[in-house]
mmCIF file of C-alpha atoms in Angstrom:
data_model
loop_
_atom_site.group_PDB
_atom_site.id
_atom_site.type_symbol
_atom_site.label_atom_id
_atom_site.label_comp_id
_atom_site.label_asym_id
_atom_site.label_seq_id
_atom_site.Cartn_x
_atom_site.Cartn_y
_atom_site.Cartn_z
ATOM 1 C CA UNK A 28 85.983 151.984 73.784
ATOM 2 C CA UNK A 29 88.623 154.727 73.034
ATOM 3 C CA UNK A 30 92.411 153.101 71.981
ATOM 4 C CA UNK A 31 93.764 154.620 75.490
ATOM 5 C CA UNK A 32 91.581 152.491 77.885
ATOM 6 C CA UNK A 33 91.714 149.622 75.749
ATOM 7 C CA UNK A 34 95.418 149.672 75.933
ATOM 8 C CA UNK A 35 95.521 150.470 79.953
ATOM 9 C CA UNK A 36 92.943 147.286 80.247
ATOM 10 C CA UNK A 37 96.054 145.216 78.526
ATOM 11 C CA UNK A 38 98.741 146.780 80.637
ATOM 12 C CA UNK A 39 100.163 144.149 82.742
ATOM 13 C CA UNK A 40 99.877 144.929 86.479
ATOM 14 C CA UNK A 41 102.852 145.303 88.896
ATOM 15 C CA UNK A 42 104.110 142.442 90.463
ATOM 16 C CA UNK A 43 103.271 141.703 93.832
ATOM 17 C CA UNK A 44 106.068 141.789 96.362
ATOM 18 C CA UNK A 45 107.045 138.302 97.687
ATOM 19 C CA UNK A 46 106.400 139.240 101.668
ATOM 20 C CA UNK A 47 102.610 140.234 100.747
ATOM 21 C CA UNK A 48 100.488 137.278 100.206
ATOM 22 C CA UNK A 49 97.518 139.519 99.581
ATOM 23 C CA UNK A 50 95.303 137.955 96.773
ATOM 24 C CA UNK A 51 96.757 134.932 96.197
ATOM 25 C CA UNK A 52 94.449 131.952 96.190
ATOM 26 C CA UNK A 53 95.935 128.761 98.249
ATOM 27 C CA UNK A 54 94.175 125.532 98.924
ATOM 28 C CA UNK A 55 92.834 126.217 102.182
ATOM 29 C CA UNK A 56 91.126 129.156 100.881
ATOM 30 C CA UNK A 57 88.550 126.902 98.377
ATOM 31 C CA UNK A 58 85.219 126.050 100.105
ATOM 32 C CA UNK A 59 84.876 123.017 102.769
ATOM 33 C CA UNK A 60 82.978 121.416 100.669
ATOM 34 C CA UNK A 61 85.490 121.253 97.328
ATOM 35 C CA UNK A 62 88.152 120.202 99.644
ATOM 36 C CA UNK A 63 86.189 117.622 101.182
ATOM 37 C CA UNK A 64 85.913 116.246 97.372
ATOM 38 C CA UNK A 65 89.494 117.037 96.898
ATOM 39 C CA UNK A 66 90.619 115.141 100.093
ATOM 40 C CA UNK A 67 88.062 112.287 98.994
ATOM 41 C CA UNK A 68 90.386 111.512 96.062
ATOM 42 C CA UNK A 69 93.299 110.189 98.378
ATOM 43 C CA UNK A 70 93.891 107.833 100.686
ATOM 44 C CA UNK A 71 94.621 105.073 99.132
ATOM 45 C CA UNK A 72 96.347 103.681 102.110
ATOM 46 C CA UNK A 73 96.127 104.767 105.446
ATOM 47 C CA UNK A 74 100.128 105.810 106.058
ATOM 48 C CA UNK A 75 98.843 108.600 102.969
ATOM 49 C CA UNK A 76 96.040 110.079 105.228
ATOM 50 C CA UNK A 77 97.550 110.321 108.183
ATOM 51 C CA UNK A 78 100.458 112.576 106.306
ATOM 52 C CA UNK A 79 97.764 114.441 105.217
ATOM 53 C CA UNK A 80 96.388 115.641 108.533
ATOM 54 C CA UNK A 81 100.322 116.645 109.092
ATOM 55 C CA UNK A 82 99.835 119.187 106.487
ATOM 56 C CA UNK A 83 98.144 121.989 108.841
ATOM 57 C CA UNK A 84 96.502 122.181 111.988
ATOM 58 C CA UNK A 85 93.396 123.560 109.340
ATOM 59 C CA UNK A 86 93.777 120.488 107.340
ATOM 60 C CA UNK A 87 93.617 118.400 110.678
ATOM 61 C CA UNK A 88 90.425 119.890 111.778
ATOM 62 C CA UNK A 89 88.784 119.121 108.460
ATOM 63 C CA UNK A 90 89.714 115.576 108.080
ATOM 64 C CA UNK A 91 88.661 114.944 112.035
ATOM 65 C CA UNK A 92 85.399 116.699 111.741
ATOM 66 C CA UNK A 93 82.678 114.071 110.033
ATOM 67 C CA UNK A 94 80.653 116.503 109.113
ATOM 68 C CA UNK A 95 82.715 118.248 106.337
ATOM 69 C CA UNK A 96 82.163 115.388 103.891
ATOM 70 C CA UNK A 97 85.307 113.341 104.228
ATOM 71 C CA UNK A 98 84.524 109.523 103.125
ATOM 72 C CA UNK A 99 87.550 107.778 104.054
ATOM 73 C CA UNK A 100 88.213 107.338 107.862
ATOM 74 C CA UNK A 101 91.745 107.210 109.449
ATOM 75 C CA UNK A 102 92.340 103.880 111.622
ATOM 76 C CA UNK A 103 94.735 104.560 114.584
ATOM 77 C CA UNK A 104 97.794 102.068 114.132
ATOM 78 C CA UNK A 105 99.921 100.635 116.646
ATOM 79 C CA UNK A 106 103.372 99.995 115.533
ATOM 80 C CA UNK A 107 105.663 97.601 116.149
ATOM 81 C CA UNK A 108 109.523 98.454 114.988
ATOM 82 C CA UNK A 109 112.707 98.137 115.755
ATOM 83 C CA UNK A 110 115.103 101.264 116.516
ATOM 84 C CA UNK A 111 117.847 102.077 113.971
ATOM 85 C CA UNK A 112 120.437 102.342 116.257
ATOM 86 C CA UNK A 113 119.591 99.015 118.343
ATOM 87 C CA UNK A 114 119.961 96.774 115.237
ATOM 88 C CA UNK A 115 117.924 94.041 116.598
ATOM 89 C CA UNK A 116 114.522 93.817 118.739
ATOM 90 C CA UNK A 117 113.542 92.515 122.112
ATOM 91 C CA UNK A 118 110.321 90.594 122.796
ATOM 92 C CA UNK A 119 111.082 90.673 126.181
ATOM 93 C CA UNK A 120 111.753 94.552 126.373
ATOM 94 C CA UNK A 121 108.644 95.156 124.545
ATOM 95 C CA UNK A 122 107.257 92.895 126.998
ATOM 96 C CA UNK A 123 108.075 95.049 129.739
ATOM 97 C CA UNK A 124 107.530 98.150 128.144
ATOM 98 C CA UNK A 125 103.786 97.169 127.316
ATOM 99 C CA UNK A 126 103.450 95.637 130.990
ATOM 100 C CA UNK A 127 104.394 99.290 132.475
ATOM 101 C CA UNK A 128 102.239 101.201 130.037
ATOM 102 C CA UNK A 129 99.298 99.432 130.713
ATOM 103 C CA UNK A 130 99.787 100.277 134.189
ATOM 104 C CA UNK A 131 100.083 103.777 133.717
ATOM 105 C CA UNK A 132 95.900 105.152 133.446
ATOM 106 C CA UNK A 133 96.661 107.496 130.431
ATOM 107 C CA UNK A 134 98.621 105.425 128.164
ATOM 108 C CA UNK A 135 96.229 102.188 129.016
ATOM 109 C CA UNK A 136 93.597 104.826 127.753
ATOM 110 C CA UNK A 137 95.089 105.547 124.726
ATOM 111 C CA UNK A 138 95.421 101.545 123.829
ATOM 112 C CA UNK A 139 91.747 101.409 123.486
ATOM 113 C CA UNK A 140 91.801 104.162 120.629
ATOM 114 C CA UNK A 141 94.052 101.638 118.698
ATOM 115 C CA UNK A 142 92.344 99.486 115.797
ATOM 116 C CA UNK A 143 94.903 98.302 113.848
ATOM 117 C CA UNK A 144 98.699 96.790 114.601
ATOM 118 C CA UNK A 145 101.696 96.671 112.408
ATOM 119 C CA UNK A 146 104.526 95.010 112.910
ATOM 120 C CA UNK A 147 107.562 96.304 110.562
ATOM 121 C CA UNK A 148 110.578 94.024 109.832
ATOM 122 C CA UNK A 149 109.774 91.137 111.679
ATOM 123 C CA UNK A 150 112.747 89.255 110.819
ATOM 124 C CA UNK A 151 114.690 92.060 112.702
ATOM 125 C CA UNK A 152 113.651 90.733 116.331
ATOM 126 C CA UNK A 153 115.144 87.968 118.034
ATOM 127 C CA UNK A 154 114.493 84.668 119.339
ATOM 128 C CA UNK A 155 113.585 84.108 123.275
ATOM 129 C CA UNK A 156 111.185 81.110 123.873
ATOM 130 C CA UNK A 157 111.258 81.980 127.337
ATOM 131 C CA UNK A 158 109.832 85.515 126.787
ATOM 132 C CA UNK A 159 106.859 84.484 129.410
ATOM 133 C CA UNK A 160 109.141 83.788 132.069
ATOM 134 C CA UNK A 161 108.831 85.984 135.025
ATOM 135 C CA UNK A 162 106.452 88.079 133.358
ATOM 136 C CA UNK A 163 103.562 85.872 132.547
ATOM 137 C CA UNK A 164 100.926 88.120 134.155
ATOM 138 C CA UNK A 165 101.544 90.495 130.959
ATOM 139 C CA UNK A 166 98.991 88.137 129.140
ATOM 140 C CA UNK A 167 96.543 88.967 131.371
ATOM 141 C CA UNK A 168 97.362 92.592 132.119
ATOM 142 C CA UNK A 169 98.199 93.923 128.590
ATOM 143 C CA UNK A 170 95.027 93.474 125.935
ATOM 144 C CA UNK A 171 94.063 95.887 123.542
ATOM 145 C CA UNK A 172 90.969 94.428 122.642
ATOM 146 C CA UNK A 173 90.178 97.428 120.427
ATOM 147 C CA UNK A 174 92.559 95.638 117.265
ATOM 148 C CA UNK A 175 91.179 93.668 115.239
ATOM 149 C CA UNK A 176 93.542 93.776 112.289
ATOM 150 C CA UNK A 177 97.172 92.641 112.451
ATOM 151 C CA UNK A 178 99.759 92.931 109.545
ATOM 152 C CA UNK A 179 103.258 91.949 109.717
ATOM 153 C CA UNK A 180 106.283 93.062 107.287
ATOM 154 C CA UNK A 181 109.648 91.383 106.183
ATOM 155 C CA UNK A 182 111.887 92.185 103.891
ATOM 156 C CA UNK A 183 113.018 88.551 103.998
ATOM 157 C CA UNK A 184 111.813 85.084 104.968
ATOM 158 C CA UNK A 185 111.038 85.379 108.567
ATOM 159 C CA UNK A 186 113.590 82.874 110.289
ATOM 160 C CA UNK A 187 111.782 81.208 114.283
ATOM 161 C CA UNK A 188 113.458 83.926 115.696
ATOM 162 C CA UNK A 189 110.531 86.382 115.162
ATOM 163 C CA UNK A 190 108.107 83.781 116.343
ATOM 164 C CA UNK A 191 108.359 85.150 120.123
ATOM 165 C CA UNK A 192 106.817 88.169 119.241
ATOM 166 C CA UNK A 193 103.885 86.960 117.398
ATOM 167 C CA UNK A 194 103.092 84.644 120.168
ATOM 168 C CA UNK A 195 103.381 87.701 122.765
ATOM 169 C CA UNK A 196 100.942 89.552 119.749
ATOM 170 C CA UNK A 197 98.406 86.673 119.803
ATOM 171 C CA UNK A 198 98.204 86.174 123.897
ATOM 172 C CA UNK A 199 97.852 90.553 123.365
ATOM 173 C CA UNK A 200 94.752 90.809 120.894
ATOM 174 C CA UNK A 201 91.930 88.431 121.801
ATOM 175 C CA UNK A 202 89.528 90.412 119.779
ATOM 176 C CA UNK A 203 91.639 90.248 116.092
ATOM 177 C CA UNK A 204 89.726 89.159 113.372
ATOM 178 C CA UNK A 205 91.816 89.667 110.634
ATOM 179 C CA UNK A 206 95.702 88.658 110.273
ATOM 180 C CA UNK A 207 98.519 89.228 107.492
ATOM 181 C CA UNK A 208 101.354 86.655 108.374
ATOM 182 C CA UNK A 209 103.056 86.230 105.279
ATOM 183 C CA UNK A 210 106.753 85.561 103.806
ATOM 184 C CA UNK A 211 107.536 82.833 106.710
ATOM 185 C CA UNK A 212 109.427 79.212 107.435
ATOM 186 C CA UNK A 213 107.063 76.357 109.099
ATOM 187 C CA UNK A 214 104.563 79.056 110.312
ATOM 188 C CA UNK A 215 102.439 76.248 112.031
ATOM 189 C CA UNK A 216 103.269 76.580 115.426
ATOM 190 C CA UNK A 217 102.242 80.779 114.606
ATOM 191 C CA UNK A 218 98.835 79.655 112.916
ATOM 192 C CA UNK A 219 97.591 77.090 115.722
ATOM 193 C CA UNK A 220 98.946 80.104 118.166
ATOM 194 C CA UNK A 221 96.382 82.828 116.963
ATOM 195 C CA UNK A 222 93.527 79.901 116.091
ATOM 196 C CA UNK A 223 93.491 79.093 119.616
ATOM 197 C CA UNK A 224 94.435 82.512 121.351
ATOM 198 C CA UNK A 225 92.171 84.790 118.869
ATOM 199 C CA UNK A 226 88.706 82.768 118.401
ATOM 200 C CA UNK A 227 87.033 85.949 116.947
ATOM 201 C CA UNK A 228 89.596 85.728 114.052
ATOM 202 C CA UNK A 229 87.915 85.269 110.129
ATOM 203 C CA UNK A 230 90.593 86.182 107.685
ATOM 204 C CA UNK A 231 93.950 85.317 107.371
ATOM 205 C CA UNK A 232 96.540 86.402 104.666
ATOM 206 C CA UNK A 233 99.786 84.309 104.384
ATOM 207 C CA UNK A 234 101.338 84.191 101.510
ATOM 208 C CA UNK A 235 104.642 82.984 100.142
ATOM 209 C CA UNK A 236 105.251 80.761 103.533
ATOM 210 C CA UNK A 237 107.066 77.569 103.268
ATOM 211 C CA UNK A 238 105.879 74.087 104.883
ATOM 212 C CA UNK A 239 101.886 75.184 106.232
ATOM 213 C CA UNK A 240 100.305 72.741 107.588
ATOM 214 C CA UNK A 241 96.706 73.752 107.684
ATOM 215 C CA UNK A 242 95.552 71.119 110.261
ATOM 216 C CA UNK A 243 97.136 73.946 112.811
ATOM 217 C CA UNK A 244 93.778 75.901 112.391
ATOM 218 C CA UNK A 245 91.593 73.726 112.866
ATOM 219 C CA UNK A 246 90.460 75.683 116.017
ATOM 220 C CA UNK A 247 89.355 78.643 113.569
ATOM 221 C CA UNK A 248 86.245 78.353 113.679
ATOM 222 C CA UNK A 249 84.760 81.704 112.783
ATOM 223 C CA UNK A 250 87.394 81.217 109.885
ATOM 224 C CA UNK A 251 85.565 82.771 106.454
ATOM 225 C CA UNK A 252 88.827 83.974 104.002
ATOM 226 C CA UNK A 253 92.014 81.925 103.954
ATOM 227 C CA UNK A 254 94.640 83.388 101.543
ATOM 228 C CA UNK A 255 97.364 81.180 101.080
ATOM 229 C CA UNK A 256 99.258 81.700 97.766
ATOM 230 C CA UNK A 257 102.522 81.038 96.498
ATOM 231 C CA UNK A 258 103.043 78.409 99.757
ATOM 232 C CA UNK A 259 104.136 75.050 100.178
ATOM 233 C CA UNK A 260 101.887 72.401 102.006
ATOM 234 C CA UNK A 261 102.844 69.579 104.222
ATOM 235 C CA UNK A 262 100.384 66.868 103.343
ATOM 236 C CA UNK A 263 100.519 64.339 105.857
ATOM 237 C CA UNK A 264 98.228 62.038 103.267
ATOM 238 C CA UNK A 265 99.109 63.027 100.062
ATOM 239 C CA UNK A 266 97.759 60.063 98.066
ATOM 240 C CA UNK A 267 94.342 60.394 100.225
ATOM 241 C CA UNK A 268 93.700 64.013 99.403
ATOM 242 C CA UNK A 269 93.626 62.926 95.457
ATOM 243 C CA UNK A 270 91.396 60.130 95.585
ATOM 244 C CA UNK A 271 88.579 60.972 93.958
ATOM 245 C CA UNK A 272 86.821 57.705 94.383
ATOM 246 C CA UNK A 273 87.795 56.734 98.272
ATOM 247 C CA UNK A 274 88.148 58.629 101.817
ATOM 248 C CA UNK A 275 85.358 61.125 101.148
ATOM 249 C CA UNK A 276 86.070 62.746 104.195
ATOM 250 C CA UNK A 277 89.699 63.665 103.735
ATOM 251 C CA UNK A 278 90.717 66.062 101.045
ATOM 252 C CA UNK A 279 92.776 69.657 101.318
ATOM 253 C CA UNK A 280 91.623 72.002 104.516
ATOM 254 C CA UNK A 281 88.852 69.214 105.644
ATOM 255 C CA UNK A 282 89.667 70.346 109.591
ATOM 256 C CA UNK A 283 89.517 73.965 108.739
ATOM 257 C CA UNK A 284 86.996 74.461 106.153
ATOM 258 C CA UNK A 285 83.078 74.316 107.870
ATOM 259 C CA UNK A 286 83.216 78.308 107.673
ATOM 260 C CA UNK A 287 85.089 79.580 105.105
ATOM 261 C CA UNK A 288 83.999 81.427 102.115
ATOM 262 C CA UNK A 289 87.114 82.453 100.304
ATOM 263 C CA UNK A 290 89.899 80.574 99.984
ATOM 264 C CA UNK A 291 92.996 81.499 97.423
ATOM 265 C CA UNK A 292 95.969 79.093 97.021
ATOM 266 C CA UNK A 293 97.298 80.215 93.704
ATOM 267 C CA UNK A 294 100.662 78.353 92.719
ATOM 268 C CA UNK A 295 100.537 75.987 95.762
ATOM 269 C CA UNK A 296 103.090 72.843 96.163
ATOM 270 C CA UNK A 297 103.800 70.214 98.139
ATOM 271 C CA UNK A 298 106.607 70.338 101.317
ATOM 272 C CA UNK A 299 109.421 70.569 100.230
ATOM 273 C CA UNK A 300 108.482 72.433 96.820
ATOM 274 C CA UNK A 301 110.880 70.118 95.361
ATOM 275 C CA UNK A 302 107.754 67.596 95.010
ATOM 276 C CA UNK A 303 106.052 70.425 92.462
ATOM 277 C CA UNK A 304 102.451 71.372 92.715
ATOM 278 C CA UNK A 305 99.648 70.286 94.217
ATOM 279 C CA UNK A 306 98.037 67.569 91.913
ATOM 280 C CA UNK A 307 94.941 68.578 89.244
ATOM 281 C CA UNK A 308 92.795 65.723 91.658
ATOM 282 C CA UNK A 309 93.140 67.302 94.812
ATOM 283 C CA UNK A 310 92.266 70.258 93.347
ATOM 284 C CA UNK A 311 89.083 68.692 92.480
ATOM 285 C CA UNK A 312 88.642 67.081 95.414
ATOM 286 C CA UNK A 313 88.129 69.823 97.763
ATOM 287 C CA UNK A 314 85.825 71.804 95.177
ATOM 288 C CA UNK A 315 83.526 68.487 95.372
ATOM 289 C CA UNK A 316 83.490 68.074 99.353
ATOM 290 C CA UNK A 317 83.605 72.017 99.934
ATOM 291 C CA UNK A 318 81.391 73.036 102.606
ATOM 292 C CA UNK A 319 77.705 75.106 101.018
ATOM 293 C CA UNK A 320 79.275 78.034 102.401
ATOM 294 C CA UNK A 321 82.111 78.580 100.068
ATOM 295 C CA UNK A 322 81.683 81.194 97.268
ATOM 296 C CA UNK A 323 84.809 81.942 95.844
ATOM 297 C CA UNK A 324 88.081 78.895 95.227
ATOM 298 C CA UNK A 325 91.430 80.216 93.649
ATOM 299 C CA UNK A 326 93.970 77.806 92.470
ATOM 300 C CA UNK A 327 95.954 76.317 89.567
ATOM 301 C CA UNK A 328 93.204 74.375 88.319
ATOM 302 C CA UNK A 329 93.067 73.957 84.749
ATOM 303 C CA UNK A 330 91.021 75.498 82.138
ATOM 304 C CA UNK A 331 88.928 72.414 81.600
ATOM 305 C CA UNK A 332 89.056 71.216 84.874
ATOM 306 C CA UNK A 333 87.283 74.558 86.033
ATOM 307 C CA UNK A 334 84.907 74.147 83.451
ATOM 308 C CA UNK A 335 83.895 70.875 84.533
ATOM 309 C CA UNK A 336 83.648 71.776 88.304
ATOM 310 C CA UNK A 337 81.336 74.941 87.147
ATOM 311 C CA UNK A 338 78.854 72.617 86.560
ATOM 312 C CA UNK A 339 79.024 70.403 89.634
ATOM 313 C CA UNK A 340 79.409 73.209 91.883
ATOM 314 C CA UNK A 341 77.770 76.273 90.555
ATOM 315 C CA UNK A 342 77.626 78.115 93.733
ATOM 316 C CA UNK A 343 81.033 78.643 94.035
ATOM 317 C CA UNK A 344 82.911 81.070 91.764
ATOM 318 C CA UNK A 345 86.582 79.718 90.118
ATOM 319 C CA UNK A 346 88.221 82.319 88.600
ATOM 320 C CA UNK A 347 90.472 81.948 85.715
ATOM 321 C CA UNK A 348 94.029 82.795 85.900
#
């Protein structure tokens, strides 16, 4: 190859202008089936895939159509907030709101496509025990039996005030099965609420509540996970629940338990927390009575104490922490 051509080949070429996208490569432009692999490597949560189908109408298409290869699946959420510029929330204006939607053929449609509810700063809406009043026939009118996963958010310990609303939720979702109620005061009236209003339900998050009293689901009965950690207890017979010799048949969750299968109460205490944790012996008393069906216990129990129950109980799993 002669000097002059092999110094032409190493001639940089001329810039393309900026308004002529001609030959540059974007994302869109790579197969289907590399973006599908691309596109399989987020969603981690479900507020990150919905963004993505925000990116194009293209990228929309591809994420809705099942048969480019996308693994993850987006669940429609129904959201529950408060507006900036009210400052507070209304049960009884949601209330309404929901009553006159579900009347209304399209937007009673659309409820159906809804899986999943959030409710976002709980702590924000207020208190009105008589939110029923006038309107009870919203408990019949307005179900979305389509959600069957609730989760709640609070930036703070949730004070009665929000309780309204999650009754008005519970009476709403008579299909839920699974619930995340955590960071709340005396959630008991809340928990025997949803046992009795939502019999499907079989997993309930609520953590870091203060005085549970876990007789309040004793109407559960499809119960299977119960995650309960960093929450005080009130233990109505304290000195019963560690006897490891007497009262076989009372000992921590005994009204709640016949169904579950996971059940996490890592750094649990005693109501009010100023009585510390809950004792080594009723630790090891529930292990021992457990229903067949549990598989997995999470607490504070100690090394050896673990160790020992391992062997008396090898079906169920006690992790170390």
């Amino acid at each position: 190859m002669s000097s002059s051509s092999s110094s032409s080949l190493l001639r940089p070429k001329k810039k393309m202008r900026r308004d002529n996208n001609e030959g540059i490569l974007t994302l869109l432009d790579l197969p289907i089936s590399l973006l599908a692999h691309i596109f399989n490597h987020l969603g981690k949560t479900q507020e990150e895939l919905m963004n993505l189908t925000l990116v194009s109408k293209q990228v929309y298409e591809i994420c809705k159509n099942e048969r480019t290869g996308i693994e993850w699946k987006i669940i429609p959420v129904f959201e529950i907030s408060v507006l900036q510029q009210e400052g507070g929330g209304s049960t009884r204006t949601l209330v309404k709101n929901m009553i006159t939607h579900s009347l209304n053929r399209k937007t009673a449609k659309k409820f159906r496509n809804y899986h999943h509810m959030l409710v976002k700063d709980l702590h924000k809406f207020s208190s009105e025990d008589n939110v029923f009043s006038g309107t009870s026939y919203a408990t019949d009118i307005v179900h979305m039996e389509g959600i069957t996963s609730l989760c709640t958010t609070s930036s703070k310990l949730v004070p009665y005030s929000g309780y309204s609303l999650l009754r008005v939720v519970a009476h709403m979702l008579p299909k839920l099965r699974e619930a995340s109620l955590s960071n709340m005061y005396e959630i008991n009236s809340i928990l025997q609420y949803f046992s009795v209003k939502c019999p499907l339900l079989e997993k309930v998050t609520s953590n870091n509540n203060v005085g549970v009293d876990p007789t309040m689901m004793r109407s559960s009965h499809n119960l299977k996970e119960l995650y309960m950690d960093n929450t005080s207890f009130i233990c109505y017979e304290k000195e019963h629940l560690a006897d490891l010799t007497n009262h076989p048949d009372i000992f921590l969750f005994h009204q709640c338990c016949k169904s579950l299968e996971r059940i996490s109460i890592q750094n649990a205490k005693y109501y009010p927390p100023s009585q510390g944790k809950l004792s080594q012996e009723s630790l090891i008393k529930f292990v021992r009575n457990a229903p067949p069906n549990l598989r997995w216990f999470r607490s504070d129990l100690s090394i050896s104490n673990i160790l020992m129950l391992r062997k008396e109980r090898p079906g169920i799993e006690l992790p170390f922490y």
